mmCIF file of C-alpha atoms and ligand atoms in Angstrom:
data_model
loop_
_atom_site.group_PDB
_atom_site.id
_atom_site.type_symbol
_atom_site.label_atom_id
_atom_site.label_comp_id
_atom_site.label_asym_id
_atom_site.label_seq_id
_atom_site.Cartn_x
_atom_site.Cartn_y
_atom_site.Cartn_z
ATOM 1 C CA MET A 1 85.479 76.257 140.742
ATOM 2 C CA ASP A 2 86.277 73.548 138.159
ATOM 3 C CA HIS A 3 89.704 74.871 137.186
ATOM 4 C CA ASP A 4 92.474 77.061 138.534
ATOM 5 C CA VAL A 5 92.746 78.943 135.242
ATOM 6 C CA ILE A 6 90.871 79.056 131.958
ATOM 7 C CA ILE A 7 92.860 80.296 128.986
ATOM 8 C CA VAL A 8 90.775 81.466 126.040
ATOM 9 C CA GLY A 9 92.856 81.390 122.846
ATOM 10 C CA ALA A 10 95.711 78.925 122.622
ATOM 11 C CA SER A 11 98.074 80.098 119.977
ATOM 12 C CA TYR A 12 101.539 81.467 120.787
ATOM 13 C CA ALA A 13 100.453 83.683 123.705
ATOM 14 C CA GLY A 14 97.902 81.333 125.238
ATOM 15 C CA MET A 15 100.071 78.220 125.088
ATOM 16 C CA SER A 16 103.021 80.105 126.526
ATOM 17 C CA ALA A 17 100.826 81.136 129.474
ATOM 18 C CA GLY A 18 99.592 77.569 129.819
ATOM 19 C CA LEU A 19 103.108 76.171 129.931
ATOM 20 C CA GLN A 20 104.038 78.194 133.026
ATOM 21 C CA LEU A 21 100.844 77.108 134.810
ATOM 22 C CA ALA A 22 101.233 73.464 133.748
ATOM 23 C CA ARG A 23 104.761 73.443 135.152
ATOM 24 C CA ALA A 24 103.331 74.682 138.455
ATOM 25 C CA ARG A 25 100.927 71.692 138.324
ATOM 26 C CA ARG A 26 97.898 73.976 138.162
ATOM 27 C CA GLY A 27 94.626 72.841 136.579
ATOM 28 C CA VAL A 28 94.210 74.628 133.269
ATOM 29 C CA LEU A 29 91.373 74.490 130.762
ATOM 30 C CA ILE A 30 92.242 75.783 127.323
ATOM 31 C CA VAL A 31 89.465 76.853 124.943
ATOM 32 C CA ASP A 32 90.701 77.535 121.432
ATOM 33 C CA ALA A 33 88.994 78.086 118.098
ATOM 34 C CA GLY A 34 92.215 77.430 116.133
ATOM 35 C CA GLU A 35 92.238 80.548 113.919
ATOM 36 C CA ARG A 36 95.705 81.985 114.399
ATOM 37 C CA ARG A 37 96.221 85.414 112.903
ATOM 38 C CA ASN A 38 99.144 84.310 110.710
ATOM 39 C CA ARG A 39 97.403 81.205 109.308
ATOM 40 C CA PHE A 40 97.471 82.828 105.837
ATOM 41 C CA ALA A 41 101.295 82.815 105.703
ATOM 42 C CA ALA A 42 103.380 79.804 104.621
ATOM 43 C CA ALA A 43 106.303 80.690 106.900
ATOM 44 C CA SER A 44 106.801 82.652 110.107
ATOM 45 C CA HIS A 45 109.884 84.809 110.509
ATOM 46 C CA GLY A 46 111.741 86.555 113.279
ATOM 47 C CA PHE A 47 111.106 84.184 116.201
ATOM 48 C CA LEU A 48 114.342 82.783 117.560
ATOM 49 C CA THR A 49 115.026 79.099 116.647
ATOM 50 C CA GLN A 50 111.871 79.004 114.442
ATOM 51 C CA ASP A 51 112.792 81.436 111.670
ATOM 52 C CA GLY A 52 111.129 80.312 108.427
ATOM 53 C CA VAL A 53 109.050 77.554 110.059
ATOM 54 C CA ALA A 54 105.359 77.179 109.124
ATOM 55 C CA PRO A 55 103.090 78.945 111.667
ATOM 56 C CA ALA A 56 101.084 75.749 112.192
ATOM 57 C CA ASP A 57 104.255 73.704 112.837
ATOM 58 C CA ILE A 58 105.335 76.086 115.607
ATOM 59 C CA ALA A 59 101.872 75.805 117.159
ATOM 60 C CA ASP A 60 101.717 71.999 116.752
ATOM 61 C CA THR A 61 105.084 71.546 118.498
ATOM 62 C CA ALA A 62 103.982 73.863 121.302
ATOM 63 C CA ARG A 63 100.707 71.991 121.720
ATOM 64 C CA ALA A 64 102.409 68.560 121.790
ATOM 65 C CA GLN A 65 104.819 69.765 124.493
ATOM 66 C CA LEU A 66 102.065 71.457 126.518
ATOM 67 C CA MET A 67 99.666 68.521 126.436
ATOM 68 C CA LYS A 68 102.284 66.225 128.008
ATOM 69 C CA TYR A 69 101.443 67.924 131.304
ATOM 70 C CA PRO A 70 98.592 66.017 132.980
ATOM 71 C CA THR A 71 96.843 69.051 134.501
ATOM 72 C CA VAL A 72 96.047 70.651 131.124
ATOM 73 C CA GLN A 73 92.750 70.044 129.290
ATOM 74 C CA TRP A 74 92.002 71.256 125.775
ATOM 75 C CA HIS A 75 88.566 72.168 124.416
ATOM 76 C CA ALA A 76 88.554 72.848 120.673
ATOM 77 C CA GLY A 77 85.880 75.464 120.062
ATOM 78 C CA LEU A 78 84.771 79.001 120.628
ATOM 79 C CA ALA A 79 84.245 80.681 123.988
ATOM 80 C CA ARG A 80 81.013 82.583 123.325
ATOM 81 C CA ARG A 81 80.556 84.364 126.633
ATOM 82 C CA ALA A 82 82.632 85.121 129.700
ATOM 83 C CA GLN A 83 81.680 86.846 132.939
ATOM 84 C CA SER A 84 83.107 87.625 136.362
ATOM 85 C CA VAL A 85 81.361 85.756 139.175
ATOM 86 C CA ASP A 86 81.998 85.373 142.887
ATOM 87 C CA GLY A 87 85.418 83.730 143.277
ATOM 88 C CA GLY A 88 86.339 83.745 139.601
ATOM 89 C CA PHE A 89 84.937 83.543 136.104
ATOM 90 C CA LEU A 90 82.443 81.571 134.045
ATOM 91 C CA VAL A 91 83.093 80.782 130.390
ATOM 92 C CA GLU A 92 80.434 79.418 128.062
ATOM 93 C CA THR A 93 81.503 77.533 124.948
ATOM 94 C CA ASP A 94 79.764 77.196 121.602
ATOM 95 C CA ALA A 95 78.892 73.637 122.630
ATOM 96 C CA GLY A 96 76.788 75.173 125.421
ATOM 97 C CA ALA A 97 79.077 73.939 128.229
ATOM 98 C CA ARG A 98 79.860 76.274 131.153
ATOM 99 C CA HIS A 99 83.237 76.161 132.845
ATOM 100 C CA GLY A 100 84.346 77.973 135.975
ATOM 101 C CA ALA A 101 87.839 79.004 137.020
ATOM 102 C CA ARG A 102 89.456 81.153 139.688
ATOM 103 C CA ARG A 103 91.479 83.095 137.122
ATOM 104 C CA LEU A 104 90.995 83.841 133.421
ATOM 105 C CA ILE A 105 93.556 84.613 130.735
ATOM 106 C CA LEU A 106 92.490 86.117 127.402
ATOM 107 C CA ALA A 107 94.894 85.256 124.595
ATOM 108 C CA THR A 108 92.388 85.646 121.800
ATOM 109 C CA GLY A 109 94.489 87.659 119.350
ATOM 110 C CA VAL A 110 92.907 90.094 116.918
ATOM 111 C CA ARG A 111 91.068 89.990 113.615
ATOM 112 C CA ASP A 112 92.441 91.958 110.682
ATOM 113 C CA GLU A 113 90.002 94.038 108.655
ATOM 114 C CA LEU A 114 91.420 94.303 105.148
ATOM 115 C CA PRO A 115 90.691 97.117 102.697
ATOM 116 C CA ASP A 116 88.000 96.124 100.221
ATOM 117 C CA ILE A 117 90.035 95.927 97.016
ATOM 118 C CA ALA A 118 89.534 93.192 94.417
ATOM 119 C CA GLY A 119 92.234 90.526 94.610
ATOM 120 C CA LEU A 120 93.653 91.689 97.945
ATOM 121 C CA ALA A 121 92.132 89.255 100.455
ATOM 122 C CA GLU A 122 93.254 86.151 98.552
ATOM 123 C CA ARG A 123 96.849 87.472 98.508
ATOM 124 C CA TRP A 124 96.901 88.260 102.264
ATOM 125 C CA GLY A 125 99.879 86.526 103.886
ATOM 126 C CA ARG A 126 101.299 85.461 100.503
ATOM 127 C CA HIS A 127 101.944 88.696 98.572
ATOM 128 C CA VAL A 128 100.109 91.223 100.742
ATOM 129 C CA PHE A 129 101.436 91.836 104.254
ATOM 130 C CA HIS A 130 101.379 94.355 107.090
ATOM 131 C CA CYS A 131 104.796 93.801 108.707
ATOM 132 C CA PRO A 132 108.068 94.214 106.796
ATOM 133 C CA TYR A 133 110.068 92.519 109.572
ATOM 134 C CA CYS A 134 107.932 89.390 109.081
ATOM 135 C CA HIS A 135 107.930 89.154 105.283
ATOM 136 C CA GLY A 136 110.035 91.937 103.787
ATOM 137 C CA TYR A 137 113.349 90.092 103.512
ATOM 138 C CA GLU A 138 111.982 87.311 101.268
ATOM 139 C CA LEU A 139 110.780 89.901 98.710
ATOM 140 C CA ASP A 140 114.445 90.209 97.820
ATOM 141 C CA GLN A 141 114.710 93.974 97.309
ATOM 142 C CA ALA A 142 112.230 93.881 94.418
ATOM 143 C CA PRO A 143 109.753 96.779 93.882
ATOM 144 C CA LEU A 144 107.224 97.075 96.716
ATOM 145 C CA GLY A 145 103.973 98.964 97.208
ATOM 146 C CA VAL A 146 102.211 100.501 100.160
ATOM 147 C CA LEU A 147 98.467 100.764 99.786
ATOM 148 C CA ALA A 148 97.312 103.675 101.936
ATOM 149 C CA THR A 149 94.500 102.889 104.373
ATOM 150 C CA SER A 150 94.966 106.016 106.501
ATOM 151 C CA GLU A 151 97.602 108.634 107.164
ATOM 152 C CA LEU A 152 99.356 105.962 109.262
ATOM 153 C CA SER A 153 100.449 104.356 106.006
ATOM 154 C CA MET A 154 103.117 107.075 105.941
ATOM 155 C CA HIS A 155 104.935 105.042 108.577
ATOM 156 C CA GLN A 156 104.991 101.892 106.409
ATOM 157 C CA ALA A 157 105.997 103.893 103.335
ATOM 158 C CA LEU A 158 108.935 105.466 105.170
ATOM 159 C CA MET A 159 110.159 102.106 106.501
ATOM 160 C CA LEU A 160 109.809 99.968 103.393
ATOM 161 C CA PRO A 161 112.684 101.369 101.290
ATOM 162 C CA ASP A 162 115.005 99.332 103.527
ATOM 163 C CA TRP A 163 113.388 96.254 101.929
ATOM 164 C CA GLY A 164 112.980 97.425 98.317
ATOM 165 C CA PRO A 165 112.183 100.422 96.072
ATOM 166 C CA THR A 166 108.834 101.670 97.333
ATOM 167 C CA THR A 167 105.727 103.188 95.755
ATOM 168 C CA LEU A 168 103.015 104.687 97.968
ATOM 169 C CA PHE A 169 99.516 104.387 96.470
ATOM 170 C CA LEU A 170 97.415 107.130 98.061
ATOM 171 C CA ASN A 171 94.111 105.631 96.803
ATOM 172 C CA ASP A 172 92.333 108.909 97.694
ATOM 173 C CA VAL A 173 92.757 108.085 101.390
ATOM 174 C CA PHE A 174 94.891 111.071 102.375
ATOM 175 C CA GLU A 175 97.100 113.714 100.790
ATOM 176 C CA PRO A 176 100.601 114.153 102.239
ATOM 177 C CA ASP A 177 101.413 117.710 103.312
ATOM 178 C CA ALA A 178 104.643 119.455 102.315
ATOM 179 C CA GLY A 179 106.552 118.056 105.296
ATOM 180 C CA GLN A 180 105.396 114.513 104.550
ATOM 181 C CA HIS A 181 106.329 114.878 100.883
ATOM 182 C CA ALA A 182 109.816 115.925 101.977
ATOM 183 C CA GLN A 183 110.075 112.844 104.228
ATOM 184 C CA LEU A 184 108.929 110.550 101.415
ATOM 185 C CA GLN A 185 111.362 112.132 99.009
ATOM 186 C CA ALA A 186 114.245 111.764 101.481
ATOM 187 C CA ARG A 187 113.548 108.006 101.600
ATOM 188 C CA GLY A 188 113.150 107.777 97.805
ATOM 189 C CA VAL A 189 109.459 106.809 97.929
ATOM 190 C CA ARG A 190 107.466 107.315 94.732
ATOM 191 C CA VAL A 191 103.906 108.623 95.260
ATOM 192 C CA VAL A 192 101.008 107.555 93.007
ATOM 193 C CA ARG A 193 97.650 109.361 93.151
ATOM 194 C CA GLY A 194 94.250 108.013 92.092
ATOM 195 C CA ARG A 195 92.145 105.006 92.990
ATOM 196 C CA VAL A 196 93.439 101.447 92.983
ATOM 197 C CA ALA A 197 91.076 99.110 91.115
ATOM 198 C CA ARG A 198 92.550 95.674 91.877
ATOM 199 C CA LEU A 199 95.581 93.472 92.378
ATOM 200 C CA ARG A 200 96.693 90.907 89.816
ATOM 201 C CA GLY A 201 99.635 88.563 89.242
ATOM 202 C CA ALA A 202 101.836 88.332 92.330
ATOM 203 C CA ALA A 203 101.082 91.784 93.704
ATOM 204 C CA ASP A 204 100.722 94.048 90.681
ATOM 205 C CA VAL A 205 98.596 97.097 91.378
ATOM 206 C CA VAL A 206 96.104 98.099 88.665
ATOM 207 C CA MET A 207 94.680 101.621 88.885
ATOM 208 C CA GLN A 208 91.129 102.586 87.869
ATOM 209 C CA ASP A 209 92.531 104.325 84.789
ATOM 210 C CA GLY A 210 94.146 101.028 83.739
ATOM 211 C CA GLN A 211 97.736 101.998 84.561
ATOM 212 C CA ALA A 212 99.523 99.002 86.149
ATOM 213 C CA TYR A 213 102.559 98.725 88.434
ATOM 214 C CA ALA A 214 104.518 95.448 88.674
ATOM 215 C CA LEU A 215 105.326 94.701 92.318
ATOM 216 C CA ALA A 216 106.661 91.778 94.334
ATOM 217 C CA GLY A 217 104.695 92.645 97.454
ATOM 218 C CA VAL A 218 102.133 95.099 98.796
ATOM 219 C CA PHE A 219 101.905 96.283 102.401
ATOM 220 C CA VAL A 220 98.705 97.480 104.045
ATOM 221 C CA ALA A 221 97.988 98.671 107.563
ATOM 222 C CA THR A 222 94.871 96.788 108.698
ATOM 223 C CA ARG A 223 92.316 97.772 111.331
ATOM 224 C CA VAL A 224 92.323 95.248 114.147
ATOM 225 C CA ARG A 225 89.411 94.167 116.399
ATOM 226 C CA PRO A 226 89.834 92.460 119.777
ATOM 227 C CA GLY A 227 86.630 90.340 119.709
ATOM 228 C CA ASP A 228 83.676 90.398 122.136
ATOM 229 C CA LEU A 229 85.088 88.925 125.351
ATOM 230 C CA PRO A 230 87.006 91.984 126.648
ATOM 231 C CA GLY A 231 83.815 94.054 126.402
ATOM 232 C CA GLN A 232 81.692 91.353 128.089
ATOM 233 C CA LEU A 233 84.162 91.211 130.975
ATOM 234 C CA GLY A 234 84.293 94.996 131.308
ATOM 235 C CA CYS A 235 88.036 95.469 131.028
ATOM 236 C CA ALA A 236 89.383 98.839 129.974
ATOM 237 C CA LEU A 237 90.663 99.179 126.420
ATOM 238 C CA GLU A 238 93.280 101.480 124.968
ATOM 239 C CA ASP A 239 93.368 103.040 121.521
ATOM 240 C CA GLY A 240 96.260 101.746 119.439
ATOM 241 C CA PRO A 241 97.295 103.001 116.024
ATOM 242 C CA MET A 242 95.545 100.033 114.365
ATOM 243 C CA GLY A 243 92.617 99.648 116.745
ATOM 244 C CA PRO A 244 91.612 99.056 120.355
ATOM 245 C CA PHE A 245 93.504 96.619 122.601
ATOM 246 C CA VAL A 246 93.092 95.455 126.206
ATOM 247 C CA ARG A 247 94.890 97.606 128.770
ATOM 248 C CA THR A 248 97.321 95.604 130.944
ATOM 249 C CA ASP A 249 100.031 96.410 133.453
ATOM 250 C CA ALA A 250 103.609 95.093 133.320
ATOM 251 C CA MET A 251 102.376 91.729 134.715
ATOM 252 C CA LYS A 252 99.698 91.501 131.989
ATOM 253 C CA ALA A 253 96.886 92.042 134.538
ATOM 254 C CA THR A 254 93.833 93.795 133.079
ATOM 255 C CA THR A 255 91.744 96.340 134.989
ATOM 256 C CA VAL A 256 89.428 93.463 136.110
ATOM 257 C CA PRO A 257 90.814 91.620 139.183
ATOM 258 C CA GLY A 258 91.885 88.048 138.361
ATOM 259 C CA LEU A 259 91.717 88.632 134.600
ATOM 260 C CA PHE A 260 94.927 88.653 132.547
ATOM 261 C CA ALA A 261 95.443 89.269 128.822
ATOM 262 C CA CYS A 262 98.422 88.562 126.589
ATOM 263 C CA GLY A 263 99.540 88.576 122.973
ATOM 264 C CA ASP A 264 98.047 90.667 120.180
ATOM 265 C CA VAL A 265 94.782 91.300 122.080
ATOM 266 C CA ALA A 266 96.736 93.187 124.746
ATOM 267 C CA ARG A 267 99.331 95.216 122.849
ATOM 268 C CA PRO A 268 99.286 97.909 120.150
ATOM 269 C CA ALA A 269 101.194 95.714 117.666
ATOM 270 C CA GLY A 270 102.386 92.149 117.968
ATOM 271 C CA SER A 271 104.557 89.289 116.806
ATOM 272 C CA VAL A 272 105.054 85.646 117.681
ATOM 273 C CA ALA A 273 108.042 86.481 119.897
ATOM 274 C CA LEU A 274 106.152 89.214 121.753
ATOM 275 C CA ALA A 275 103.087 86.960 122.169
ATOM 276 C CA VAL A 276 105.242 84.194 123.654
ATOM 277 C CA GLY A 277 106.902 86.672 126.042
ATOM 278 C CA ASP A 278 103.577 88.205 127.081
ATOM 279 C CA GLY A 279 102.092 84.747 127.587
ATOM 280 C CA ALA A 280 104.946 83.652 129.853
ATOM 281 C CA MET A 281 104.373 86.763 131.962
ATOM 282 C CA ALA A 282 100.579 86.291 132.095
ATOM 283 C CA GLY A 283 100.938 82.627 133.088
ATOM 284 C CA ALA A 284 103.387 83.409 135.897
ATOM 285 C CA ALA A 285 101.280 86.371 137.042
ATOM 286 C CA ALA A 286 98.079 84.287 137.145
ATOM 287 C CA HIS A 287 99.948 81.675 139.192
ATOM 288 C CA ARG A 288 101.250 84.352 141.561
ATOM 289 C CA SER A 289 97.719 85.649 141.916
ATOM 290 C CA LEU A 290 96.453 82.139 142.801
ATOM 291 C CA MET A 291 99.209 81.715 145.414
ATOM 292 C CA PHE A 292 99.134 85.138 147.040
ATOM 293 C CA GLY A 293 95.846 86.670 145.942
ATOM 294 C CA VAL A 294 97.497 89.721 144.426
HETATM 295 P P1 FAD B 1 96.768 84.426 117.571
HETATM 296 O O1 FAD B 1 97.969 83.711 117.043
HETATM 297 O O2 FAD B 1 96.005 85.258 116.608
HETATM 298 O O3 FAD B 1 95.829 83.349 118.240
HETATM 299 C C1 FAD B 1 94.619 83.666 118.876
HETATM 300 C C2 FAD B 1 93.888 82.359 119.120
HETATM 301 O O4 FAD B 1 92.730 82.611 119.929
HETATM 302 C C3 FAD B 1 93.387 81.723 117.827
HETATM 303 O O5 FAD B 1 93.623 80.330 117.853
HETATM 304 C C4 FAD B 1 91.885 82.032 117.847
HETATM 305 O O6 FAD B 1 91.073 81.113 117.141
HETATM 306 C C5 FAD B 1 91.621 81.968 119.350
HETATM 307 N N1 FAD B 1 90.390 82.657 119.767
HETATM 308 C C6 FAD B 1 90.027 83.947 119.545
HETATM 309 N N2 FAD B 1 88.839 84.219 120.106
HETATM 310 C C7 FAD B 1 88.434 83.064 120.701
HETATM 311 C C8 FAD B 1 87.286 82.690 121.452
HETATM 312 N N3 FAD B 1 86.304 83.565 121.730
HETATM 313 N N4 FAD B 1 87.181 81.405 121.883
HETATM 314 C C9 FAD B 1 88.174 80.506 121.629
HETATM 315 N N5 FAD B 1 89.289 80.808 120.930
HETATM 316 C C10 FAD B 1 89.416 82.066 120.479
HETATM 317 N N6 FAD B 1 104.460 87.474 113.476
HETATM 318 C C11 FAD B 1 105.759 87.081 113.484
HETATM 319 O O7 FAD B 1 106.411 87.122 114.538
HETATM 320 N N7 FAD B 1 106.351 86.598 112.353
HETATM 321 C C12 FAD B 1 105.706 86.495 111.172
HETATM 322 O O8 FAD B 1 106.285 86.075 110.157
HETATM 323 C C13 FAD B 1 104.341 86.913 111.127
HETATM 324 N N8 FAD B 1 103.642 86.850 109.985
HETATM 325 C C14 FAD B 1 102.343 87.272 109.954
HETATM 326 C C15 FAD B 1 101.642 87.172 108.750
HETATM 327 C C16 FAD B 1 100.332 87.603 108.677
HETATM 328 C C17 FAD B 1 99.591 87.521 107.374
HETATM 329 C C18 FAD B 1 99.694 88.139 109.850
HETATM 330 C C19 FAD B 1 98.289 88.644 109.787
HETATM 331 C C20 FAD B 1 100.392 88.206 111.044
HETATM 332 C C21 FAD B 1 101.721 87.777 111.110
HETATM 333 N N9 FAD B 1 102.450 87.830 112.300
HETATM 334 C C22 FAD B 1 103.744 87.407 112.328
HETATM 335 C C23 FAD B 1 101.828 88.306 113.561
HETATM 336 C C24 FAD B 1 101.397 87.084 114.409
HETATM 337 O O9 FAD B 1 100.498 86.301 113.654
HETATM 338 C C25 FAD B 1 100.709 87.509 115.710
HETATM 339 O O10 FAD B 1 101.480 88.511 116.379
HETATM 340 C C26 FAD B 1 100.530 86.303 116.627
HETATM 341 O O11 FAD B 1 99.771 85.305 115.972
HETATM 342 C C27 FAD B 1 99.868 86.706 117.942
HETATM 343 O O12 FAD B 1 99.698 85.569 118.730
HETATM 344 P P2 FAD B 1 98.457 85.448 119.735
HETATM 345 O O13 FAD B 1 98.659 84.167 120.465
HETATM 346 O O14 FAD B 1 98.325 86.693 120.505
HETATM 347 O O15 FAD B 1 97.161 85.405 118.811
HETATM 348 MG MG1 MG B 2 97.170 82.855 122.083
#
């Protein structure tokens, strides 16, 4: 095999995994397409020592530190296919190259599927968010909206009043029952019925009947997709509230021997801090597996 470990996806989770392996002087090939999930946001929040730093700056610092280790190679591009073979794994890149390794780590993140509402996609990460811990504080207690995408939006609507007065736009997606109405009322959430037509200004919501609501930020629960590689490799998935994710044990091992997964692709909901923690575990576990075959 060409490498000890191939890591597909080298953002916060993948580079954290790589760092552990690099420090054990293992040969690592990183394949990364460079499309971090939070690339739409100007600042990242909630990760210790990096609060408010640009997502790309965190990644650039990590990459500069990682690439100082001589056993790490970086291929910028997409891993198109991956398969288990005797003694390890084969990964094929978009450049047509095939690379083999004894262990494989998936750190490929997820893709967000946004609701199809005019003006929403271009505000994603700037005025439209999914996580109040990441971006709620900066909205400065101004009026906020939750755009329902499923009944799960109840959860966002019940949390958000801690960050600002909250309006839940049902958008004909679901109708709260009496118990849910009582919960919303207890948290002071205003409920608006009818279809949302578009967003304008910072995050103002305009209804189909023309009624408009001035808001500083809108929160939406997205559907997330884990990409093609987990399916190609045959690892078991689990159903999370926002979409499927790769099943792993406490060491971030998947159900396929020798295959590890970390970060957003392998948890029901993620953050930079959790991705870095998962990656550190996956890197150490892949190393352990190389040493002891477990
Ligand atoms: P990612 O950062 O998504 O990286 C995955 C990498 O794998 C990418 O480089 C991608 O191109 C690559 N990749 C995928 N498939 C392939 C393939 N087949 N071949 C090669 N490369 C591949 N979290 C916070 O903690 N604080 C915040 O403030 C915050 N803000 C956010 C704002 C927005 C708008 C969004 C959407 C998310 C935000 N998050 C925030 C969440 C955070 O972005 C993720 O939890 C984090 O990026 C997960 O890291 P990861 O390494 O698992 O995946
Ligand atoms: Mg990663």
